[in-house]
Short mmCIF file of C-alpha atoms and ligand atoms in Angstrom, two decimals:
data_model
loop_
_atom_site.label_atom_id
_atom_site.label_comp_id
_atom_site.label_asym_id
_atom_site.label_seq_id
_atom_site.Cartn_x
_atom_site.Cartn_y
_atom_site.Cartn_z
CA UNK A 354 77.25 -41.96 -57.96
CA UNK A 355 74.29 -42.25 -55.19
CA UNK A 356 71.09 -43.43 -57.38
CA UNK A 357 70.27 -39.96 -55.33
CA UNK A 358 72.33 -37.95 -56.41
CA UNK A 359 70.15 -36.10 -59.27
CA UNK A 360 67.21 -35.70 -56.31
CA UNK A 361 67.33 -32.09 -54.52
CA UNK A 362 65.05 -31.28 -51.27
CA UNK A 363 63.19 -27.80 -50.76
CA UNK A 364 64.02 -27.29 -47.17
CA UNK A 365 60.68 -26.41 -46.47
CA UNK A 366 60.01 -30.07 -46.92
CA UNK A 367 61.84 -30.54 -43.40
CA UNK A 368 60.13 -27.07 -41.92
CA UNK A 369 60.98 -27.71 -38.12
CA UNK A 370 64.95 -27.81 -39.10
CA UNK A 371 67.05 -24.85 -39.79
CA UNK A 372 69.10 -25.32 -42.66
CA UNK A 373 72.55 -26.11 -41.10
CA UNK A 374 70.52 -29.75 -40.08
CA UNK A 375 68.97 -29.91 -43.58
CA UNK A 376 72.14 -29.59 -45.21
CA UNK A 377 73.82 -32.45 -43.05
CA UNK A 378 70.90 -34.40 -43.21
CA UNK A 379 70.64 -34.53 -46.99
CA UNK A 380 74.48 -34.58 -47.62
CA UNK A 381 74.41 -37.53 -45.59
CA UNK A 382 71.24 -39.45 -46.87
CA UNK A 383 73.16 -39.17 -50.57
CA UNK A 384 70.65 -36.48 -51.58
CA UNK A 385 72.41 -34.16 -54.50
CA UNK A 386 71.39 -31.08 -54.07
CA UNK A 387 68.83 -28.35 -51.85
CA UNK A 388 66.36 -26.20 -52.79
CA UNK A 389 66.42 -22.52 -50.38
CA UNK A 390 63.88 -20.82 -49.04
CA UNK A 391 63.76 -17.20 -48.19
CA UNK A 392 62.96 -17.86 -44.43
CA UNK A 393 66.36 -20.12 -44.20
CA UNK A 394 68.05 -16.36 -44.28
CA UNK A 395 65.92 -14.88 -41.31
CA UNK A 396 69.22 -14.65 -38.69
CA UNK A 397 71.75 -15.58 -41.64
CA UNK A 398 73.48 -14.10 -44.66
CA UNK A 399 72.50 -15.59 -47.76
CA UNK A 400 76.35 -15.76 -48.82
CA UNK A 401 77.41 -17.53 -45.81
CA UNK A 402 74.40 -20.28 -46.60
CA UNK A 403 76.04 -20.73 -50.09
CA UNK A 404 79.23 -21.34 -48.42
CA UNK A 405 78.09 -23.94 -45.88
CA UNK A 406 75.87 -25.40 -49.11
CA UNK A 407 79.48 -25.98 -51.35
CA UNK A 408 81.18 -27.14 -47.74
CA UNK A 409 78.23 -29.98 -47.57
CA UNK A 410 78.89 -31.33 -51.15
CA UNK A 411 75.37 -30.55 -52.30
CA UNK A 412 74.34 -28.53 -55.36
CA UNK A 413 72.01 -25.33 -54.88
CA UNK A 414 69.35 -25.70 -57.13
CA UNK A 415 67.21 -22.57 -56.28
CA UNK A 416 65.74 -20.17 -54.05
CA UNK A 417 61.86 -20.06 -53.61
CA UNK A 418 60.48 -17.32 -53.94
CA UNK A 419 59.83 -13.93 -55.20
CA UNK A 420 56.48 -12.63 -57.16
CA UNK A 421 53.19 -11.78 -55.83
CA UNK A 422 53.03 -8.73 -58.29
CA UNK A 423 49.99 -8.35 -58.67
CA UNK A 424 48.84 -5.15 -56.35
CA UNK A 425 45.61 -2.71 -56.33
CA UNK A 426 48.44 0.49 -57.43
CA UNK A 427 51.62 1.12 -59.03
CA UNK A 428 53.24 1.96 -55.56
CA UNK A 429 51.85 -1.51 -54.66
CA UNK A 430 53.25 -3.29 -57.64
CA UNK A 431 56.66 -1.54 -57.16
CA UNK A 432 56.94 -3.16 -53.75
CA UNK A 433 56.65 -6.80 -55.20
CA UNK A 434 58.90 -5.48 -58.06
CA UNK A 435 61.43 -4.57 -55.33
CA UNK A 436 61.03 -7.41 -52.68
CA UNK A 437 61.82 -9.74 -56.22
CA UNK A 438 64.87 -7.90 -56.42
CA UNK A 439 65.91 -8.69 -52.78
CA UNK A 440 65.42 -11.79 -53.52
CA UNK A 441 66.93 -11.97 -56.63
CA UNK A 442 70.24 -10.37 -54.73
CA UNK A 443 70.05 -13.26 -52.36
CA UNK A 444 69.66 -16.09 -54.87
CA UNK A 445 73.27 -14.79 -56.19
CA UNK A 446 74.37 -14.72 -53.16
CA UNK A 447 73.96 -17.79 -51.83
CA UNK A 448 74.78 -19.57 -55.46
CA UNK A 449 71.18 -19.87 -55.99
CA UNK A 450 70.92 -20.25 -59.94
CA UNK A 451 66.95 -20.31 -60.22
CA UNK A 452 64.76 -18.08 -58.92
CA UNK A 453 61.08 -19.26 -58.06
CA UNK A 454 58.42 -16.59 -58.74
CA UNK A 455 54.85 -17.50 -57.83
CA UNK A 456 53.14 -14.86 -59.85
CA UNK A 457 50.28 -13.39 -57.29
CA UNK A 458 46.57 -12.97 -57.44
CA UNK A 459 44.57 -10.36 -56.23
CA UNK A 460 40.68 -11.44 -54.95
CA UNK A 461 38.50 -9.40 -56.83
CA UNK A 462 40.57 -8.44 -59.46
CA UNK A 463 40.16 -9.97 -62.88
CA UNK A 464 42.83 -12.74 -63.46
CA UNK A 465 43.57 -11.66 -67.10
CA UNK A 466 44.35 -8.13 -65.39
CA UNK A 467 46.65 -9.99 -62.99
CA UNK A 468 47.96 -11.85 -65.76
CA UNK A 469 49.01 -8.14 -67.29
CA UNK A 470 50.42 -6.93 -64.18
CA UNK A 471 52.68 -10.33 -64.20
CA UNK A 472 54.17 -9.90 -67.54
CA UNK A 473 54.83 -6.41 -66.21
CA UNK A 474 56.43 -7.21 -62.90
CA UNK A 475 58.73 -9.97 -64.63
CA UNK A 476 59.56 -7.44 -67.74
CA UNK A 477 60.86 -5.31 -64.43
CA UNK A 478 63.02 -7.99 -62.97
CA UNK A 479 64.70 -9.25 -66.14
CA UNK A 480 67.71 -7.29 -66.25
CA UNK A 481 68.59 -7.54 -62.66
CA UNK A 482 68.27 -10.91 -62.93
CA UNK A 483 70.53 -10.92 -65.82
CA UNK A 484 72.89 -8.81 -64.14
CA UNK A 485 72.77 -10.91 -61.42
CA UNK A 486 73.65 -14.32 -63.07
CA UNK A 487 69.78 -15.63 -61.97
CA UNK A 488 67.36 -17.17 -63.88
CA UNK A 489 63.13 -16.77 -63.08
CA UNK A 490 61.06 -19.71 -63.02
CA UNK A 491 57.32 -18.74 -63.35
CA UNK A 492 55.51 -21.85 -61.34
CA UNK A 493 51.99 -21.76 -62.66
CA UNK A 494 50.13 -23.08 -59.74
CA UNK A 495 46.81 -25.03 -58.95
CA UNK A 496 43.59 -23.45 -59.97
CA UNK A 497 42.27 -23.70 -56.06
CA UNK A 498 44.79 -21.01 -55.36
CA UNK A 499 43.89 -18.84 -58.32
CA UNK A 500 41.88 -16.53 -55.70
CA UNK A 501 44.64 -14.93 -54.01
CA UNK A 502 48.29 -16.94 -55.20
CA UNK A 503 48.29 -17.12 -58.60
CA UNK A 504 46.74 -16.29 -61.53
CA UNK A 505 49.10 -18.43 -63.66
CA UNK A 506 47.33 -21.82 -63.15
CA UNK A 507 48.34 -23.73 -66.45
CA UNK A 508 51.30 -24.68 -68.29
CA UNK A 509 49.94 -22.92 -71.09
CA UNK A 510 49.67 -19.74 -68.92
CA UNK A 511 52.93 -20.05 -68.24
CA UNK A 512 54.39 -20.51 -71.96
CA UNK A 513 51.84 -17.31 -73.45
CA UNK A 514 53.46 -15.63 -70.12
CA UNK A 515 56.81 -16.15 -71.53
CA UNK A 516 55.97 -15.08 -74.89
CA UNK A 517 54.42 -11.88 -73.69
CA UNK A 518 57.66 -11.00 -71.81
CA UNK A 519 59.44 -11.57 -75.65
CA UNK A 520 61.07 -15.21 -74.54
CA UNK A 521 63.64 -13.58 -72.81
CA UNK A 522 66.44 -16.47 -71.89
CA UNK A 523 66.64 -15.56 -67.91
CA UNK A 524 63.12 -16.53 -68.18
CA UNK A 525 61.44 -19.85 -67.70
CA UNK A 526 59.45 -22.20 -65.87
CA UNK A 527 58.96 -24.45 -62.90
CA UNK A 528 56.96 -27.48 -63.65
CA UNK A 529 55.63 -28.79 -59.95
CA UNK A 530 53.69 -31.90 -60.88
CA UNK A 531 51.55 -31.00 -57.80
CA UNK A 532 50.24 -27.50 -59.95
CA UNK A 533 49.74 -28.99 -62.93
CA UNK A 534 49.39 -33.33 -62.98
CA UNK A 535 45.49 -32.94 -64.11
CA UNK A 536 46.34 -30.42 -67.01
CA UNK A 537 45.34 -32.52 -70.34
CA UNK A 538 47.53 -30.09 -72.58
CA UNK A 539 50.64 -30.79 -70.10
CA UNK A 540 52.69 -33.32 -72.41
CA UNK A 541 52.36 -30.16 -75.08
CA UNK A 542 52.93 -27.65 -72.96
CA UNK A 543 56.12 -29.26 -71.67
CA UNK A 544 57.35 -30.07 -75.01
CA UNK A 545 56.22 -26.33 -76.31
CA UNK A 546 58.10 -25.13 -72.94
CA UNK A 547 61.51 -27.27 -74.02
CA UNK A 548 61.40 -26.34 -77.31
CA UNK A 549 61.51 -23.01 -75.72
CA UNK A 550 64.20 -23.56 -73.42
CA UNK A 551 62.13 -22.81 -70.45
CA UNK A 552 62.37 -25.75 -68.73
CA UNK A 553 63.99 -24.60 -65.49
CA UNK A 554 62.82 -26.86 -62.52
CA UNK A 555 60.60 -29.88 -61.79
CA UNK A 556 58.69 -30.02 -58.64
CA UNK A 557 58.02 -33.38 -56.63
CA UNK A 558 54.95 -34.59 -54.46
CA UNK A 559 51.79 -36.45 -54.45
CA UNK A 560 48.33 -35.51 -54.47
CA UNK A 561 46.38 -37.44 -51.25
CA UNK A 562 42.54 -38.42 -52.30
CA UNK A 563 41.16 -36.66 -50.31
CA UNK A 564 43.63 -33.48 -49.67
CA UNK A 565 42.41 -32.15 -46.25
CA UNK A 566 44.09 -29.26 -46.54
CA UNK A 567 44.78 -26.85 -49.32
CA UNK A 568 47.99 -25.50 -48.48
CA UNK A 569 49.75 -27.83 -46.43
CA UNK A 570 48.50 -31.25 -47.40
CA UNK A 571 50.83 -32.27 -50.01
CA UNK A 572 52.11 -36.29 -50.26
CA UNK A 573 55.07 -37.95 -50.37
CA UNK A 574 55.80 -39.59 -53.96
CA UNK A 575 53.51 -43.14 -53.94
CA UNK A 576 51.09 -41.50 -51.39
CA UNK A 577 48.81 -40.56 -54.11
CA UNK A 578 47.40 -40.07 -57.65
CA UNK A 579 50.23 -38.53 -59.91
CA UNK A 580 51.66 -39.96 -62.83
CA UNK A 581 55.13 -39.19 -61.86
CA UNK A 582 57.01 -40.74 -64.26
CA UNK A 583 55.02 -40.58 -67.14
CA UNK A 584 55.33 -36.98 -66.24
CA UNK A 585 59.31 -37.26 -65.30
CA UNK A 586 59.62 -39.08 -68.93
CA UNK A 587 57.88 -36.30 -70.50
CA UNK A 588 60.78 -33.52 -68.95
CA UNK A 589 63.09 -35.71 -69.72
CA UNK A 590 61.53 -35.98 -73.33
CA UNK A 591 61.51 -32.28 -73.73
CA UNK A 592 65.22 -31.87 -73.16
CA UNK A 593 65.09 -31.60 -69.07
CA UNK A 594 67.66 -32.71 -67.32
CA UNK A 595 68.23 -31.34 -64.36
CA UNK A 596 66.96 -32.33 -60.91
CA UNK A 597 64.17 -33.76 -59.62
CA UNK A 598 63.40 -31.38 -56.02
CA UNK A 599 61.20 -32.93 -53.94
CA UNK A 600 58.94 -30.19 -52.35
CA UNK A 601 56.27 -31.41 -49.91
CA UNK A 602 54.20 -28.88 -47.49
CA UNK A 603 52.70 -31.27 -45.01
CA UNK A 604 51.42 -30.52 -41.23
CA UNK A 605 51.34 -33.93 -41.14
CA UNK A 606 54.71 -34.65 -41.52
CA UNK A 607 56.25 -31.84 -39.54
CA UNK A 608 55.12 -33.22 -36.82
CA UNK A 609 57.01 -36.80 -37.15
CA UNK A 610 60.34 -37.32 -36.60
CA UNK A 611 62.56 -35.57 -39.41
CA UNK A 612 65.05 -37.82 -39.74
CA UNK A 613 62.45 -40.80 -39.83
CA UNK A 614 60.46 -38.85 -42.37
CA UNK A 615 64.00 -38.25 -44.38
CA UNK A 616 64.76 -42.07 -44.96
CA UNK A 617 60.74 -42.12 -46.27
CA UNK A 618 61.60 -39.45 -48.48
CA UNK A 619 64.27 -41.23 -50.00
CA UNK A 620 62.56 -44.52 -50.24
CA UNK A 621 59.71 -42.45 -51.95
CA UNK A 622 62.61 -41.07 -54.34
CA UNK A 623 64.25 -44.50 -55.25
CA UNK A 624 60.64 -46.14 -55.69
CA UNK A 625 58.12 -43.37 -57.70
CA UNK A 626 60.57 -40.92 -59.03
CA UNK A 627 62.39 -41.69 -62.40
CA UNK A 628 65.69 -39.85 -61.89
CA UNK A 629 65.92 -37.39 -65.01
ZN1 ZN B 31 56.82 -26.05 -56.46
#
């Protein structure tokens, strides 16, 4: 078994390819398994991507993303309920067993409000999801991007999120260590997470010192300042053991070579990641 074959790679991590050359590509560096985005569909149906995913070798580990329920109305909120649903048609579609919700923020609307509208959002999706053979992975994100992406910006967040909703089993959590590496309640929270059975996904990057860019500065593993795997060992600890999907917005490196910037990827992989 490839020493890569537990990695995964959000294809947004390789944004100028279309997914036919991502799936090659990682098939062929060893890489295990892919992580979907909704924008890989634009021109394509979902079920025909899950076939050319199986035909590859590679796993599907997810689809990324639905959410963003927080909304000034109901009718508002509805949409977000219903564009989650879409999305949560496609992940079964295309064998997609997570699905990634980042859970929205509104500017100028109190987070704990947002936080409310969340739980209320999710409580809508749960039986479709169920229905559907998907699972929901909350991502609590940075706090820079609690203005207007997220009002879920802790671990913690996350967990009380999950208890609001009544722990619901189709419910859970993905852990990106670029969201959450500076929390100093994160060993606890992931351990209160896997007692939970919430832990759903793991996230991999670096943080650059300094980022230049809020969105789409993210590092490759080694390229910066984040325990990964004391962090990896403390998933592992709580009873994760699925894969490690490297996930990596960076303007800087969709503009090099892909394939060049592939064989870096894995390098980073073999050398800073533990493989859970
Ligand atoms: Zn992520």
């Amino acid at each position: 078994m490839s020493s890569l074959s537990r990695f995964s790679i959000h294809t947004i991590t390789n944004r100028p390819w279309p997914v036919e050359r991502c799936l090659k590509a990682y098939a062929a560096a060893g890489i295990g398994g892919v992580t979907l985005w909704r924008y890989n569909f634009e021109g394509r149906n979902p079920a025909e991507v899950g076939r050319w995913i199986k035909d590859s070798g590679l796993v599907c580990t997810g689809l990324a993303r639905g959410g963003f329920f927080p909304a000034p109305d109901a009718a508002g909120r509805q949409v977000a309920v219903d564009e989650t649903w879409r999305a949560i048609d496609e992940a079964a579609a295309c064998g997609a067993p997570v699905l990634v919700l980042v859970c929205g923020a509104l500017p100028g609307q109190d987070l704990p409000e947002s936080r409310l509208q969340t739980v209320d959002g999710i409580a809508a999706c749960v039986d479709h999801a169920r229905a559907a053979g998907v699972r929901l992975a909350v991502e609590p994100l940075h706090p820079i991007y609690a203005g207007d992406r997220s009002a879920v910006v802790t671990l913690g967040q996350a967990n009380d999120l999950c208890d609001a909703l009544g722990s619901p089993p189709e419910v859970g959590i993905a852990v990106d260590a670029y969201h959450t590496w500076w929390d100093a309640a994160l060993e606890t929270e992931i351990t209160r997470a896997g007692r939970g059975g919430r832990l759903f996904s793991w996230h991999v990057c670096d943080w650059r010192v300094p980022t230049e860019d809020l969105l789409n500065d993210r590092g490759l593993m080694g390229e910066g300042c984040i325990p990964l795997r004391r962090i990896a060992g403390w998933m592992g600890a709580a009873g994760f053991s699925g894969f490690s999907e490297v996930e990596i917005f960076s303007s800087r490196r969709w503009a090099m070579d892909q394939d060049e910037y592939l064989a870096a990827i894995t390098a980073a992989c073999r050398r800073h990641c533990l493989p859970l």
